[in-house]
mmCIF file of C-alpha atoms in Angstrom:
data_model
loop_
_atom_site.group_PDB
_atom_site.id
_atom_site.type_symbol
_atom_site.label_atom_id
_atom_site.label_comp_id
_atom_site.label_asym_id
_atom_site.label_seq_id
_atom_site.Cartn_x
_atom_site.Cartn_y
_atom_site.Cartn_z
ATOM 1 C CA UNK A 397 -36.553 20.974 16.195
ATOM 2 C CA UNK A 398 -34.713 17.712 16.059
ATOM 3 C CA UNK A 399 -31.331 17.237 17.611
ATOM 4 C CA UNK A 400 -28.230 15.077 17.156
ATOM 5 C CA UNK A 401 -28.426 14.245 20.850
ATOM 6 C CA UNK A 402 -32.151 13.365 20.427
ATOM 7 C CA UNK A 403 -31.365 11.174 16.851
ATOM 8 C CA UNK A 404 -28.725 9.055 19.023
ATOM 9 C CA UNK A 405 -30.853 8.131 21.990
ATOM 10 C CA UNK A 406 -33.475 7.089 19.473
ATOM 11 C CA UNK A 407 -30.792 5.172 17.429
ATOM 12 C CA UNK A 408 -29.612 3.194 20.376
ATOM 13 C CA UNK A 409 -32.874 2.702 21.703
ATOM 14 C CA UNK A 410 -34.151 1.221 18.453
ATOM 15 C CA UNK A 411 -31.213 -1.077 18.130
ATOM 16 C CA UNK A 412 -30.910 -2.478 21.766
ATOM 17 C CA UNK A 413 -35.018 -2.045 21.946
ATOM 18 C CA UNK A 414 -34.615 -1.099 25.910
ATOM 19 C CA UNK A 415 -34.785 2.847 27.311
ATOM 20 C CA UNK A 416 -31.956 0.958 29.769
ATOM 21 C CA UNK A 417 -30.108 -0.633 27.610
ATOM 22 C CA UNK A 418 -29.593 2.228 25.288
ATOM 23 C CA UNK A 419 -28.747 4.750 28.549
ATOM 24 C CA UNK A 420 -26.115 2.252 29.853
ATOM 25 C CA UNK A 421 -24.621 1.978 25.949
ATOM 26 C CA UNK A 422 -24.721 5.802 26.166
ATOM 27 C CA UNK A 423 -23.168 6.485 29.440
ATOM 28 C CA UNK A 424 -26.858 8.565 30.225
ATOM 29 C CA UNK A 425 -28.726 8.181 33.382
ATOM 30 C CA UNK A 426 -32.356 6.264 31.738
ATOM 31 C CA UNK A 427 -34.869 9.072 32.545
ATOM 32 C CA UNK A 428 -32.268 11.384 30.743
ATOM 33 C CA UNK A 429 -33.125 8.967 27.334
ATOM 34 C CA UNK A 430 -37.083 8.372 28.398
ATOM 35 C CA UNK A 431 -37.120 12.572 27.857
ATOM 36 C CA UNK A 432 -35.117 12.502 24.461
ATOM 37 C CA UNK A 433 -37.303 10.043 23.130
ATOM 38 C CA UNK A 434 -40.342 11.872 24.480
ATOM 39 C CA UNK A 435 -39.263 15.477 23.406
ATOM 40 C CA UNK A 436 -38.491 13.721 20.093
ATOM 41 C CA UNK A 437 -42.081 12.081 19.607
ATOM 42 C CA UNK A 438 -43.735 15.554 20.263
ATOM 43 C CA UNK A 439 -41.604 17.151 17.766
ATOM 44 C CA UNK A 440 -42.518 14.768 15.339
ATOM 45 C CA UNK A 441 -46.322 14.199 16.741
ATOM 46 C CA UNK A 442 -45.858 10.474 16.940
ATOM 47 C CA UNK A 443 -45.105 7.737 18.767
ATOM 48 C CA UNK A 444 -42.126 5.901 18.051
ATOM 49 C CA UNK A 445 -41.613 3.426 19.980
ATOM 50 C CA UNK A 446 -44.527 1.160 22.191
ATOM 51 C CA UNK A 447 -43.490 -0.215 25.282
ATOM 52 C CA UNK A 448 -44.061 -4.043 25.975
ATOM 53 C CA UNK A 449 -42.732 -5.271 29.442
ATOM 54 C CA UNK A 450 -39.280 -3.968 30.310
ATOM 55 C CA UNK A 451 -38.621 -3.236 26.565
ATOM 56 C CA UNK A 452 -39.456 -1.058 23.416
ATOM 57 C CA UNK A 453 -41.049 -1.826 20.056
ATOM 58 C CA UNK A 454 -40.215 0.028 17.186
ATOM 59 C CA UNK A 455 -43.018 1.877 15.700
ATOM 60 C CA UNK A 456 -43.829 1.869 11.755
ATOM 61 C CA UNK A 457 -42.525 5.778 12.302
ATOM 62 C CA UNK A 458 -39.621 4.947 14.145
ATOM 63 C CA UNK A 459 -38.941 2.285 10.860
ATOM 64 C CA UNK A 460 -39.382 5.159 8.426
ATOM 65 C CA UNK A 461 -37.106 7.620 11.113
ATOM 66 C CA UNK A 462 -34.580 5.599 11.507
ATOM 67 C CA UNK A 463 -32.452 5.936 7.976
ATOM 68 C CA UNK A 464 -32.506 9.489 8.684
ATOM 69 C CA UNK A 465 -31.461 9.225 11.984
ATOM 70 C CA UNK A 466 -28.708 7.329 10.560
ATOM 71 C CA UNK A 467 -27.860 9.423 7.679
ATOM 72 C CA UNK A 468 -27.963 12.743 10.224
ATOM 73 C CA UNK A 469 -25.465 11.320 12.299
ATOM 74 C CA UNK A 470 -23.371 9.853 9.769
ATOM 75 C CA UNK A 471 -22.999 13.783 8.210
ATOM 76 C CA UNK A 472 -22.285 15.213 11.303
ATOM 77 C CA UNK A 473 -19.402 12.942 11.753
ATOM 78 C CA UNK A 474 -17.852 13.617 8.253
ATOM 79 C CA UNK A 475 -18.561 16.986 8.871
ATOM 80 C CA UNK A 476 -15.842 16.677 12.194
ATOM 81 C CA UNK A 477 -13.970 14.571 10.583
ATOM 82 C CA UNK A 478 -13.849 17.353 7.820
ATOM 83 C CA UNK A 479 -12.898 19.882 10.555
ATOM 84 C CA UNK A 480 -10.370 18.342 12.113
ATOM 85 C CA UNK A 481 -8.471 17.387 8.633
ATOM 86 C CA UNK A 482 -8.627 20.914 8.266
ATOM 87 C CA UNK A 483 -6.953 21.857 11.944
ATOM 88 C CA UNK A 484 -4.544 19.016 11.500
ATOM 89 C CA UNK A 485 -3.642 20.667 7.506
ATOM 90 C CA UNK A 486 -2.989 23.951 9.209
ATOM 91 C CA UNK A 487 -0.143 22.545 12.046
ATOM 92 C CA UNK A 488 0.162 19.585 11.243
ATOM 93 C CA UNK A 489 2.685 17.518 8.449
ATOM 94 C CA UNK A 490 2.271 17.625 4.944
ATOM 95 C CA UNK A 491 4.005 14.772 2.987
ATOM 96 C CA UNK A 492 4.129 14.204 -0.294
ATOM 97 C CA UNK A 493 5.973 11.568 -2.805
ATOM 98 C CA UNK A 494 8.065 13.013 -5.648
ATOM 99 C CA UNK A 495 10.738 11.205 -7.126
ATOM 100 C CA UNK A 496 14.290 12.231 -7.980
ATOM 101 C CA UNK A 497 14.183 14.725 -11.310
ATOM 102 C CA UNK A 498 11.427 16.378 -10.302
ATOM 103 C CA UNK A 499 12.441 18.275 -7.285
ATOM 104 C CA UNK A 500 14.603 20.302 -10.086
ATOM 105 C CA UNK A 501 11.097 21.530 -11.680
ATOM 106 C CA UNK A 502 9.017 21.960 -8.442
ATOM 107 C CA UNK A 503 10.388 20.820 -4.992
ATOM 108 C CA UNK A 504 11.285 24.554 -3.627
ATOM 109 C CA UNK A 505 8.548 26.528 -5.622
ATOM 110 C CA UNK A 506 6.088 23.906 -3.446
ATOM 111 C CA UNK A 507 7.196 23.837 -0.592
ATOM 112 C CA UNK A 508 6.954 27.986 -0.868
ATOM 113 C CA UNK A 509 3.340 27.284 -2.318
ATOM 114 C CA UNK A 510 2.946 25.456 0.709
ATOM 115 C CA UNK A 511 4.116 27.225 3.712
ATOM 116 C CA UNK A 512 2.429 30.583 2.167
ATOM 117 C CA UNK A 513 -0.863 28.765 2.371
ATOM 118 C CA UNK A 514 -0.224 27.308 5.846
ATOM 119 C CA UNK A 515 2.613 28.531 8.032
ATOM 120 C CA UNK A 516 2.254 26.218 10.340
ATOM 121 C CA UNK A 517 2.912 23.191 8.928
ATOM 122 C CA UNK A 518 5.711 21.047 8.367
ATOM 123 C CA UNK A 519 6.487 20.076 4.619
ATOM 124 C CA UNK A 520 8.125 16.381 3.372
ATOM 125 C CA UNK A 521 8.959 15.827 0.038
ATOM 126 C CA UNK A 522 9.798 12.138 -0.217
ATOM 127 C CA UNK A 523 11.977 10.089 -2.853
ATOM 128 C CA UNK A 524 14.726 9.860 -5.511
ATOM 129 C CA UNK A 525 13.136 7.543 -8.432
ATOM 130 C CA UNK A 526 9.788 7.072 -9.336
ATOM 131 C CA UNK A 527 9.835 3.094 -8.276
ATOM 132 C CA UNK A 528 11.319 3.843 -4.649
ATOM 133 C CA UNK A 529 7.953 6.394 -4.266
ATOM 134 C CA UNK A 530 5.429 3.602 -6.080
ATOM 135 C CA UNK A 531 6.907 1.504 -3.098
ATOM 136 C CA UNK A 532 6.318 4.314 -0.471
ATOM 137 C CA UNK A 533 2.979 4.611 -2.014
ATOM 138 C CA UNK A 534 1.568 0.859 -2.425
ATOM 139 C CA UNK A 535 2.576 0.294 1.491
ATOM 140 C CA UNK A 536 0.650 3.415 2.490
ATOM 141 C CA UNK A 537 3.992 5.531 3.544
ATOM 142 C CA UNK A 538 2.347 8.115 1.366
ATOM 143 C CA UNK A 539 -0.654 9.165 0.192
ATOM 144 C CA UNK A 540 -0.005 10.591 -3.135
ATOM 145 C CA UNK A 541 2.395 11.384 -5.221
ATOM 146 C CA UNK A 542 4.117 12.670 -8.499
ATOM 147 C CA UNK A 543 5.971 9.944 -10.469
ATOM 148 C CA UNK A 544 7.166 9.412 -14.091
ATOM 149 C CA UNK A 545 4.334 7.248 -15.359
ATOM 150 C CA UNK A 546 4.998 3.744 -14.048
ATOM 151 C CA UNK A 547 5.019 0.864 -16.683
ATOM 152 C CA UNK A 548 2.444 -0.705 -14.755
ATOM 153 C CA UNK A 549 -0.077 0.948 -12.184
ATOM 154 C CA UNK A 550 -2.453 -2.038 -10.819
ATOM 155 C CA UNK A 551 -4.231 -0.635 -7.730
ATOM 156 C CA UNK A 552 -3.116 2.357 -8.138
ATOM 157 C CA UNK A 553 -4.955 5.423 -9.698
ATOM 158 C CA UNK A 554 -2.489 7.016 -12.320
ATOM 159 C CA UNK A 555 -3.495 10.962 -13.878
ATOM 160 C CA UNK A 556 -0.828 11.889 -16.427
ATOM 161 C CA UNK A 557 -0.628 16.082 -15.920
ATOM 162 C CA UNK A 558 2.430 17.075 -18.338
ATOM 163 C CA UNK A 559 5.331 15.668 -20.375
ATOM 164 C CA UNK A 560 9.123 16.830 -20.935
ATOM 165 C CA UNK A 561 11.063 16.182 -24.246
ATOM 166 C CA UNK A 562 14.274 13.896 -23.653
ATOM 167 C CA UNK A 563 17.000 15.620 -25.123
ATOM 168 C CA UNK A 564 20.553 14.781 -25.694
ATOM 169 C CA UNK A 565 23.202 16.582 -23.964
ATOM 170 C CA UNK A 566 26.549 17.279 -24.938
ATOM 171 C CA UNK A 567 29.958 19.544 -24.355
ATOM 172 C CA UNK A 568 30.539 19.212 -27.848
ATOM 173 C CA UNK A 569 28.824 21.243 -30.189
ATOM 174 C CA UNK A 570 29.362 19.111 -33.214
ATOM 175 C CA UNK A 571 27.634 16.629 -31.813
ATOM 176 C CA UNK A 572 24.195 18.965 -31.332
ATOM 177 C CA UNK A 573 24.335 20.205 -34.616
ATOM 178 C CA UNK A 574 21.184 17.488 -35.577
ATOM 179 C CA UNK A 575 18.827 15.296 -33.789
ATOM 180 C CA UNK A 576 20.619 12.326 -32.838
ATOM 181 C CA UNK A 577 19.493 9.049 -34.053
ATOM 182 C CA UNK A 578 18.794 5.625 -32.259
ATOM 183 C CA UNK A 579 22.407 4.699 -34.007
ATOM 184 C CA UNK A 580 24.067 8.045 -32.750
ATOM 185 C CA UNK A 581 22.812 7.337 -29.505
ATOM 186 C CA UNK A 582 23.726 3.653 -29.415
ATOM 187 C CA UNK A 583 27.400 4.531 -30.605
ATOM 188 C CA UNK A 584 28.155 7.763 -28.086
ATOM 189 C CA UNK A 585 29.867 7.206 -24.931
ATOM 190 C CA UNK A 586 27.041 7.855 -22.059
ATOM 191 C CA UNK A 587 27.235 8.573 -18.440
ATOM 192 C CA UNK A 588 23.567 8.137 -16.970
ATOM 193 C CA UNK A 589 22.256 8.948 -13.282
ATOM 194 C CA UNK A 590 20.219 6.277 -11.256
ATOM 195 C CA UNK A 591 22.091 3.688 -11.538
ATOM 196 C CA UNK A 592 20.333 1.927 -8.332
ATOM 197 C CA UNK A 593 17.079 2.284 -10.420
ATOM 198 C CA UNK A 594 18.775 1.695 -13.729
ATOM 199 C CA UNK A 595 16.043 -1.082 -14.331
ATOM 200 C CA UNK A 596 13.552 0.444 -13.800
ATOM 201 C CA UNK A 597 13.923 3.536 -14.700
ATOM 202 C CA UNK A 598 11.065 5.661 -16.821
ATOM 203 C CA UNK A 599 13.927 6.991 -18.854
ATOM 204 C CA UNK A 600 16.504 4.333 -19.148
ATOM 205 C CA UNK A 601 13.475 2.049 -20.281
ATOM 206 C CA UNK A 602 12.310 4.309 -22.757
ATOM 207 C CA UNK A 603 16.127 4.587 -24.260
ATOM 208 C CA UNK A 604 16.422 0.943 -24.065
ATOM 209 C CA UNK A 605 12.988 0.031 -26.249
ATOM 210 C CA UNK A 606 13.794 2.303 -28.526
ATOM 211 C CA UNK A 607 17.223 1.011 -29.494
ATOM 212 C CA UNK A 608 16.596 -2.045 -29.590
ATOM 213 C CA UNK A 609 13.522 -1.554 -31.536
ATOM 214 C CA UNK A 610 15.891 0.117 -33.821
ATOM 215 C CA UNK A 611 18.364 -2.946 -33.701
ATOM 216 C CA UNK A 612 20.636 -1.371 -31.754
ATOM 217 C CA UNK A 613 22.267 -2.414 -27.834
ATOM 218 C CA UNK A 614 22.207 0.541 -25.529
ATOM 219 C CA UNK A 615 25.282 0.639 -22.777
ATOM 220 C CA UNK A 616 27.175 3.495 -21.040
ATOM 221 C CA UNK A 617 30.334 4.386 -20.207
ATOM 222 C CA UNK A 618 30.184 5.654 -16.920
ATOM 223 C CA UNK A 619 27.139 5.212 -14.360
ATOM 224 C CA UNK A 620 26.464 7.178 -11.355
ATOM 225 C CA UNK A 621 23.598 7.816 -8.677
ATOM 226 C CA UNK A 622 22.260 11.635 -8.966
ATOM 227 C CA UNK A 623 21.791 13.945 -12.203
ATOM 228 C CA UNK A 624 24.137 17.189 -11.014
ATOM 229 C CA UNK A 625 27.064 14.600 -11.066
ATOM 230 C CA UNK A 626 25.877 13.441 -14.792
ATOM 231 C CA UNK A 627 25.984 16.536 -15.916
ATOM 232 C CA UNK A 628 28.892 17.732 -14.170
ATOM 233 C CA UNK A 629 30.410 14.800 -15.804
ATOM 234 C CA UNK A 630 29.146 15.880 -19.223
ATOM 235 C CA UNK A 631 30.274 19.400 -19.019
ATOM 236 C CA UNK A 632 33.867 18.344 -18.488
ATOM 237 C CA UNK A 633 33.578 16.360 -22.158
ATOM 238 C CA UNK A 634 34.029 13.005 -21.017
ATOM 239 C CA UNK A 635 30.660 11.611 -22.023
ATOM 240 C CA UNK A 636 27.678 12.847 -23.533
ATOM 241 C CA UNK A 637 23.973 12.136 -21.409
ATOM 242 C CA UNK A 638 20.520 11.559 -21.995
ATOM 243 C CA UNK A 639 17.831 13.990 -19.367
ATOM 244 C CA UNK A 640 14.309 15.521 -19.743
ATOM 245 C CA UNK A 641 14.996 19.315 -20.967
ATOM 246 C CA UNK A 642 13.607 20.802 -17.794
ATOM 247 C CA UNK A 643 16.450 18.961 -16.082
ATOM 248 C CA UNK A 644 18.726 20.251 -18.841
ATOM 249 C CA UNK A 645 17.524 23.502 -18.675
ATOM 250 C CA UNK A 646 18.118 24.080 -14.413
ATOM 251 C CA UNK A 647 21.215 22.411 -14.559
ATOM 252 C CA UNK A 648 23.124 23.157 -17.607
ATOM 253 C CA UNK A 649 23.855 27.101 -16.725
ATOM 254 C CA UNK A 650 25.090 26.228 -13.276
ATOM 255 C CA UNK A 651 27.264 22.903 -13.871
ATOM 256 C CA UNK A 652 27.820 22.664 -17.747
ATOM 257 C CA UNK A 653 28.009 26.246 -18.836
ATOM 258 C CA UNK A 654 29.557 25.384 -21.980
ATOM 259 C CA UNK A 655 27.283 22.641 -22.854
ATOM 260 C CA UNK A 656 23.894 22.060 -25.098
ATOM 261 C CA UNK A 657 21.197 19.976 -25.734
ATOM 262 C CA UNK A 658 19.260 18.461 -29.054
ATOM 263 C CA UNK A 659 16.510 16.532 -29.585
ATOM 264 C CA UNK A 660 16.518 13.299 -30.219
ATOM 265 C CA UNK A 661 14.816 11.420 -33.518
ATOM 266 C CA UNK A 662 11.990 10.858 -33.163
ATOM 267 C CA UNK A 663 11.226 13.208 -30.271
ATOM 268 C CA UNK A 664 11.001 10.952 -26.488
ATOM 269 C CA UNK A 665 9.101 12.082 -23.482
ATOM 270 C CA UNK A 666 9.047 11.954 -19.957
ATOM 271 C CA UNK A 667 5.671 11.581 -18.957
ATOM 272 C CA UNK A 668 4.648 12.680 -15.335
ATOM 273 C CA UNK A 669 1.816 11.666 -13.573
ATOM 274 C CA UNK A 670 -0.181 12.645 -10.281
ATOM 275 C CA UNK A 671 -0.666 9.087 -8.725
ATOM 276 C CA UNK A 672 -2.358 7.831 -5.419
ATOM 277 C CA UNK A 673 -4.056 4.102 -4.216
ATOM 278 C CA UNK A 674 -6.802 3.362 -5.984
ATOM 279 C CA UNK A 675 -10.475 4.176 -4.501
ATOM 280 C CA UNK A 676 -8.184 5.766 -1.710
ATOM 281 C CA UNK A 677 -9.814 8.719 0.421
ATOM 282 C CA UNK A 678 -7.535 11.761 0.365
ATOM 283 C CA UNK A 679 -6.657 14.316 3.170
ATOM 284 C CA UNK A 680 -7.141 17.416 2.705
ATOM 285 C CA UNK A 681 -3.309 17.811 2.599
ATOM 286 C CA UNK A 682 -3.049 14.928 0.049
ATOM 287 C CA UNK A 683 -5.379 17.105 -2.516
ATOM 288 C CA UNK A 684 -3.561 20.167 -1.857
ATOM 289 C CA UNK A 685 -0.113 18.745 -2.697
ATOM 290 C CA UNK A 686 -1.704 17.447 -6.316
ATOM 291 C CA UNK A 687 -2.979 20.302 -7.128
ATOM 292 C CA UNK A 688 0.301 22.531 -6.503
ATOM 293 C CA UNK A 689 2.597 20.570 -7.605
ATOM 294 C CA UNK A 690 0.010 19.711 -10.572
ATOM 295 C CA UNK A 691 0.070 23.430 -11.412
ATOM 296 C CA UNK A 692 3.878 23.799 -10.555
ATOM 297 C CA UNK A 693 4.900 20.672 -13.162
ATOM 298 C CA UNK A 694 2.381 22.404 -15.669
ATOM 299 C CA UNK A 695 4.236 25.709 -15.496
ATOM 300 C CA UNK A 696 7.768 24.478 -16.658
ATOM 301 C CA UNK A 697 6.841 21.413 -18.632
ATOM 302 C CA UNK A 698 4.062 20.588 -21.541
ATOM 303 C CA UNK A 699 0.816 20.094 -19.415
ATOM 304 C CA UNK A 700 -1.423 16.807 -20.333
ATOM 305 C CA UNK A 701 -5.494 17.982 -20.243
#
């Protein structure tokens, strides 16, 4: 029966083409590699290597033997590699990018999806917009995350998994009683969240092509940083606000009691997308983050196949 132990003194002997050589690159005495090579060349009933002066010469066998060799070695590293991933999974950190919104549709349903999977770890959701995690992500702070669908996604591997219907929000039921237009929308008095990312943002861009698509100027009355204070704003009437309906749904009944929602004409979405380096190699604790918060996002929103 072959060995690993065997497979690596013939590997290092066939490289350095000395028994000495290959001990010393080893840390092995040499008559401890003479009998691996020997054992080895009886298991296989050849000889691998023939022995010219104070060196080796490959035999045609050991040519055919030594991909093998190779390939054996190489398999039981990944396979260690594989194992410890799986140690470091169970006590180890988990981190994970997910931008601002989203947290209201998944952050503490994951990290409970986590933790009942592995105790022992320690969970970090990272981000507030989608462009501050695409930063995390394209300077290797992160090895995955969930993201509105960024404009553009060079190197980067992008998997749409669900969408969300933008919906208008307002304290004033008169104003829900249709779908509201790109004019409606460009005429209302708006307070919008993000205004760091206001650029940038999935949703402000959307908003912005389609008005002036429709030949209209978008602006707002009142800007501000997170989406509890827009709505907060919005339930006390003093402007009207733009947010995906999951959003609207898990905030409206705590901050905005009195408020509603319509759709807007035609219907917008949020798309959200699952989105790591391209060609990257994932943990183990990478892939399990996708696919729970994958399955999470696909629970409260409309999934993508």
């Amino acid at each position: 029966m072959l060995s690993l132990h065997q497979l690596r003194c013939f590997l290092a002997t066939y490289e350095l083409g000395s028994l000495t050589a290959a001990a010393e690159e080893l840390g092995y005495a040499q008559p401890s590699v003479s009998e691996q090579i020997r054992t080895l060349e009886r298991s296989l009933g050849v000889e691998l290597f023939h022995r010219v002066g104070r060196g080796v010469v490959p035999s045609d066998a050991a040519d055919s033997l030594r991909p093998y060799a190779e390939q054996a070695l190489g398999a039981a590293e990944e396979g260690r590699r594989a194992v410890r991933a799986v140690t470091e999974l169970e006590t180890g950190t988990v981190r994970f990018g997910i931008f601002g919104i989203a947290r209201l549709y998944t952050s503490a349903t994951l990290v409970a999806d986590v933790l009942e999977r592995y105790p022992g770890v320690r969970v970090e959701l990272i981000g507030q917009n989608s462009t501050e995690v695409l930063e995390d992500l394209r300077r290797g702070r992160i090895e995955a995350a969930m993201v509105a669908a960024p404009q553009t996604s060079e190197g980067l591997a992008v998997t749409p998994v669900a969408r969300d219907e933008l919906v208008y929000c307002s304290a004033d039921p008169a104003r829900l009683a249709t779908p509201v237009t790109a004019k409606r929308l460009a005429e209302a008095d708006l307070v919008m969240p993000d205004t760091t990312w206001r650029a940038v943002d999935s949703t402000r861009v959307a908003l912005r092509r389609w008005l002036h698509e429709s030949g209209h100027n978008p602006r707002t009355r009142i800007e501000v940083e997170d989406v509890e204070t827009a709505v907060e704003v919005m339930g006390r009437g003093l402007a009207d606000t733009v947010l995906p309906k999951g959003a609207a749904r898990e905030l409206l009944p705590r901050l905005a009691p009195g408020a509603g929602w319509a759709s807007l004409r035609p219907r917008m979405y949020d798309t959200f997308a699952i989105v790591h380096r391209t060609n990257a190699r994932l943990s183990p604790a990478a892939r399990l983050m996708i696919e729970l918060a994958t399955a999470r996002i696909r629970e409260v929103s409309e999934p993508i196949s």
